Amino acid sequence: MLETLDLSLKLPKDKYNDQLDELQAALRTLHLRMVERHRPLIIAYEGWDAAGKGGNIKRLTERLDPRFITVYGISKPTPEELDHHYLWRFWTKLPSRDHTVIFDRSWYGRLLVERVEGFATTTEWQRAYDEINEFERLLSDDGAIIIKIWLHVSPEEQLRRFESRMADPAKRWKMNDEDWRNRGKWDEYLTAAEEMFTRTTTSYAPWTLVEGDNKRWARIKVLRAVVDRLQLILGPAPDVASAT
């Protein structure tokens, strides 16, 4: 799947600014409609290190009502979380009826880092495909809208961003040894990701694969994907101009 993405796709700054304004306005209207209808929204972000998840989430949320949004950055589990089923720490963060939760990394770590690095046994991560599909089906049946995003970059672009971060004291904190370790296992992560898409793409929780070498392109594609999905479920947004 990922090999079919055209990573050369770009968006000029002027077109980006116009589309950003339009899509953020449409999303704000749709988000308020979700609140009024008491529909929870769950957005899960996955992708390569330095793929631009944080900046993408910022553009997605910056014009939405912050009272109805929570963003969780997911890192390695705590000792308490390790004492529970791996989905427990996500279950405790699920949104209420009128709320939106965005996960920067998610339960798909079971099928990615935990699989590749050996933190889960083969039996555990193979079992997780059905567990995750059932988990998402349960949430969908209860009214939640689920959107899953994969930000894809080339190895060359990832290296460029790594080096840029290391050269900038204000961004160096974003880098750690695990980033370089994971990069050294690119092919293993690629295999895990491809199988993940094949086995966890469903009608109720589909994956959106995003070309991420150009950040402007990636931000607009994600915004458009979210707006399109919400319009499909909630109905068309009013004229965008009325929501600005």
Coordinates of C-alpha atoms in Angstrom, one line a residue:
M1 CA 0.0 0.0 0.0
L2 CA 2.6 2.5 1.1
E3 CA 4.7 2.0 -2.1
T4 CA 1.8 3.4 -4.1
L5 CA 1.9 6.8 -2.4
D6 CA 3.5 9.6 -4.4
L7 CA 5.8 11.3 -1.9
S8 CA 6.7 14.0 -4.5
L9 CA 3.3 15.6 -4.0
K10 CA 3.5 19.2 -2.9
L11 CA 1.2 22.2 -2.2
P12 CA 2.3 25.8 -2.9
K13 CA 2.0 28.1 0.1
D14 CA -0.7 30.3 -1.4
K15 CA -3.0 27.3 -2.2
Y16 CA -2.2 25.8 1.2
N17 CA -3.3 28.9 3.1
D18 CA -6.6 29.2 1.1
Q19 CA -7.4 25.5 1.6
L20 CA -6.3 25.5 5.2
D21 CA -8.7 28.4 6.0
E22 CA -11.6 26.8 4.2
L23 CA -11.2 23.3 5.6
Q24 CA -10.6 24.5 9.2
A25 CA -13.8 26.5 9.0
A26 CA -15.7 23.5 7.6
L27 CA -14.3 21.3 10.4
R28 CA -15.3 23.8 13.1
T29 CA -18.9 23.7 11.8
L30 CA -18.9 19.9 11.7
H31 CA -17.3 19.6 15.1
L32 CA -20.0 21.7 16.7
R33 CA -22.6 19.6 15.0
M34 CA -21.0 16.5 16.6
V35 CA -21.2 18.2 20.0
E36 CA -24.8 19.1 19.5
R37 CA -25.6 15.5 18.5
H38 CA -23.5 13.9 21.3
R39 CA -21.3 12.0 18.9
P40 CA -17.8 11.2 20.2
L41 CA -14.9 11.4 17.7
I42 CA -11.7 9.4 18.0
I43 CA -8.7 10.2 15.8
A44 CA -5.6 7.9 16.0
Y45 CA -2.4 9.1 14.5
E46 CA 0.4 6.7 13.5
G47 CA 3.4 7.1 11.2
W48 CA 7.2 7.2 11.1
D49 CA 9.2 9.2 13.6
A50 CA 9.5 12.9 12.5
A51 CA 6.6 12.4 10.1
G52 CA 5.0 15.6 11.3
K53 CA 2.2 14.3 13.6
G54 CA 2.4 17.1 16.1
G55 CA 2.2 19.9 13.5
N56 CA -0.6 18.0 11.7
I57 CA -2.6 17.8 14.9
K58 CA -2.0 21.5 15.6
R59 CA -3.6 22.5 12.3
L60 CA -6.4 20.1 12.8
T61 CA -7.4 21.5 16.1
E62 CA -6.4 25.1 16.2
R63 CA -9.8 26.5 15.3
L64 CA -11.9 24.0 17.3
D65 CA -13.5 24.7 20.7
P66 CA -10.9 23.4 23.1
R67 CA -13.5 22.5 25.7
F68 CA -14.5 19.5 23.6
I69 CA -11.0 18.2 22.6
T70 CA -8.3 16.3 24.4
V71 CA -5.0 15.3 22.8
Y72 CA -3.0 12.4 24.3
G73 CA 0.7 11.8 23.4
I74 CA 1.2 8.1 24.0
S75 CA 4.6 6.9 25.1
K76 CA 5.8 3.7 26.7
P77 CA 3.4 2.2 29.3
T78 CA 3.8 2.9 33.0
P79 CA 4.3 0.0 35.5
E80 CA 0.6 0.3 36.4
E81 CA -0.5 0.1 32.7
L82 CA 1.7 -2.9 32.2
D83 CA -0.2 -4.7 34.9
H84 CA -3.4 -4.4 32.8
H85 CA -4.5 -5.6 29.3
Y86 CA -2.7 -3.3 26.8
L87 CA -6.0 -1.7 25.7
W88 CA -6.8 -0.6 29.3
R89 CA -4.7 2.6 29.1
F90 CA -6.6 3.7 26.0
W91 CA -10.0 2.7 27.4
T92 CA -9.5 5.1 30.3
K93 CA -8.9 7.9 27.8
L94 CA -12.0 7.4 25.6
P95 CA -14.2 10.4 24.9
S96 CA -17.5 11.2 26.5
R97 CA -20.5 11.6 24.2
D98 CA -19.8 15.2 23.1
H99 CA -16.0 15.0 23.2
T100 CA -13.2 14.5 20.7
V101 CA -10.0 12.6 21.6
I102 CA -6.9 12.6 19.4
F103 CA -4.2 10.0 20.1
D104 CA -0.6 10.9 19.0
R105 CA 0.3 7.2 18.8
S106 CA -2.3 4.6 19.8
W107 CA -3.2 1.0 20.5
Y108 CA -1.5 0.2 17.2
G109 CA 1.8 0.2 19.0
R110 CA 1.0 -3.4 19.8
L111 CA 1.3 -4.2 16.0
L112 CA 4.3 -1.9 15.4
V113 CA 6.9 -1.2 18.1
E114 CA 5.8 -4.0 20.4
R115 CA 5.9 -6.5 17.5
V116 CA 9.2 -5.3 16.0
E117 CA 11.1 -4.7 19.3
G118 CA 9.8 -7.9 20.9
F119 CA 7.9 -6.2 23.7
A120 CA 4.9 -8.5 22.8
T121 CA 5.2 -12.2 22.0
T122 CA 4.3 -13.5 18.6
T123 CA 1.0 -14.9 20.1
E124 CA 0.2 -11.6 21.7
W125 CA 0.6 -9.4 18.6
Q126 CA -1.0 -11.9 16.3
R127 CA -4.0 -12.0 18.6
A128 CA -4.2 -8.2 18.6
Y129 CA -5.6 -7.8 15.1
D130 CA -8.9 -9.3 16.1
E131 CA -8.8 -7.6 19.5
I132 CA -8.3 -4.2 18.0
N133 CA -11.0 -4.7 15.3
E134 CA -13.4 -5.8 18.0
F135 CA -12.5 -2.9 20.2
E136 CA -13.1 -0.4 17.4
R137 CA -16.3 -2.2 16.4
L138 CA -17.6 -1.8 19.9
L139 CA -16.8 1.9 19.9
S140 CA -18.4 2.4 16.5
D141 CA -21.5 0.5 17.5
D142 CA -21.8 2.8 20.5
G143 CA -21.8 5.9 18.3
A144 CA -18.1 6.8 18.1
I145 CA -16.7 8.1 14.8
I146 CA -13.2 6.6 14.3
I147 CA -10.6 8.0 12.0
K148 CA -7.1 6.5 11.7
I149 CA -4.2 8.4 10.0
W150 CA -0.8 7.1 8.9
L151 CA 1.7 9.8 8.0
H152 CA 4.3 8.4 5.6
V153 CA 7.7 9.8 4.7
S154 CA 10.6 8.5 2.8
P155 CA 13.8 7.3 4.6
E156 CA 15.6 10.2 3.0
E157 CA 13.2 12.8 4.3
Q158 CA 13.2 11.3 7.7
L159 CA 17.0 11.5 7.9
R160 CA 16.8 15.2 6.8
R161 CA 14.4 16.0 9.6
F162 CA 16.4 14.1 12.1
E163 CA 19.5 16.0 11.2
S164 CA 17.6 19.3 11.2
R165 CA 16.4 18.6 14.8
M166 CA 19.8 17.7 16.0
A167 CA 21.2 20.9 14.6
D168 CA 18.5 23.1 16.3
P169 CA 18.8 23.4 20.1
A170 CA 15.1 24.3 20.3
K171 CA 14.2 21.0 18.6
R172 CA 16.9 18.7 19.9
W173 CA 14.7 17.5 22.7
K174 CA 12.5 15.7 20.2
M175 CA 15.3 13.2 19.4
N176 CA 16.3 10.2 21.4
D177 CA 18.2 6.9 20.9
E178 CA 14.9 5.1 20.1
D179 CA 14.4 7.2 17.0
W180 CA 17.7 6.1 15.6
R181 CA 17.1 2.5 16.7
N182 CA 13.7 2.4 14.9
R183 CA 15.2 3.9 11.8
G184 CA 17.7 1.0 11.7
K185 CA 14.7 -1.4 11.5
W186 CA 12.9 0.5 8.7
D187 CA 12.1 -2.7 6.7
E188 CA 10.8 -4.5 9.7
Y189 CA 8.5 -1.6 10.6
L190 CA 7.4 -1.3 7.0
T191 CA 6.4 -5.0 6.9
A192 CA 4.5 -4.6 10.2
A193 CA 2.7 -1.5 9.0
E194 CA 1.6 -3.1 5.7
E195 CA 0.1 -6.1 7.5
M196 CA -1.5 -3.7 10.0
F197 CA -3.3 -1.8 7.2
T198 CA -4.4 -5.0 5.5
R199 CA -5.9 -6.6 8.6
T200 CA -7.3 -3.6 10.5
T201 CA -8.9 -1.5 7.7
T202 CA -12.6 -1.8 8.2
S203 CA -15.8 0.0 7.0
Y204 CA -16.2 1.5 10.5
A205 CA -12.6 2.4 11.1
P206 CA -10.7 2.8 7.8
W207 CA -7.1 4.0 7.5
T208 CA -6.1 7.1 5.6
L209 CA -2.6 6.9 4.3
V210 CA -1.0 10.3 3.8
E211 CA 2.0 11.4 1.7
G212 CA 4.1 13.3 4.2
D213 CA 7.3 14.4 2.6
N214 CA 5.7 17.8 2.1
K215 CA 4.1 19.0 5.4
R216 CA 1.7 21.4 3.7
W217 CA 0.3 18.6 1.5
A218 CA 0.0 16.2 4.5
R219 CA -1.9 18.8 6.6
I220 CA -4.4 19.5 3.9
K221 CA -5.0 15.9 3.0
V222 CA -5.7 15.0 6.7
L223 CA -8.0 17.9 7.1
R224 CA -9.9 17.0 4.0
A225 CA -10.1 13.4 5.0
V226 CA -11.6 14.3 8.4
V227 CA -14.1 16.8 6.9
D228 CA -15.1 14.3 4.2
R229 CA -15.7 11.5 6.8
L230 CA -17.7 13.7 9.1
Q231 CA -19.8 15.0 6.2
L232 CA -20.5 11.4 5.2
I233 CA -21.8 10.6 8.6
L234 CA -23.3 13.9 9.8
G235 CA -24.4 15.4 6.5
P236 CA -22.8 18.3 4.4
A237 CA -21.5 21.3 6.2
P238 CA -23.2 24.6 5.4
D239 CA -21.5 27.1 3.1
V240 CA -18.0 27.4 4.4
A241 CA -18.0 31.1 4.2
S242 CA -20.7 31.3 6.8
A243 CA -18.5 29.4 9.3
T244 CA -15.5 31.7 9.1

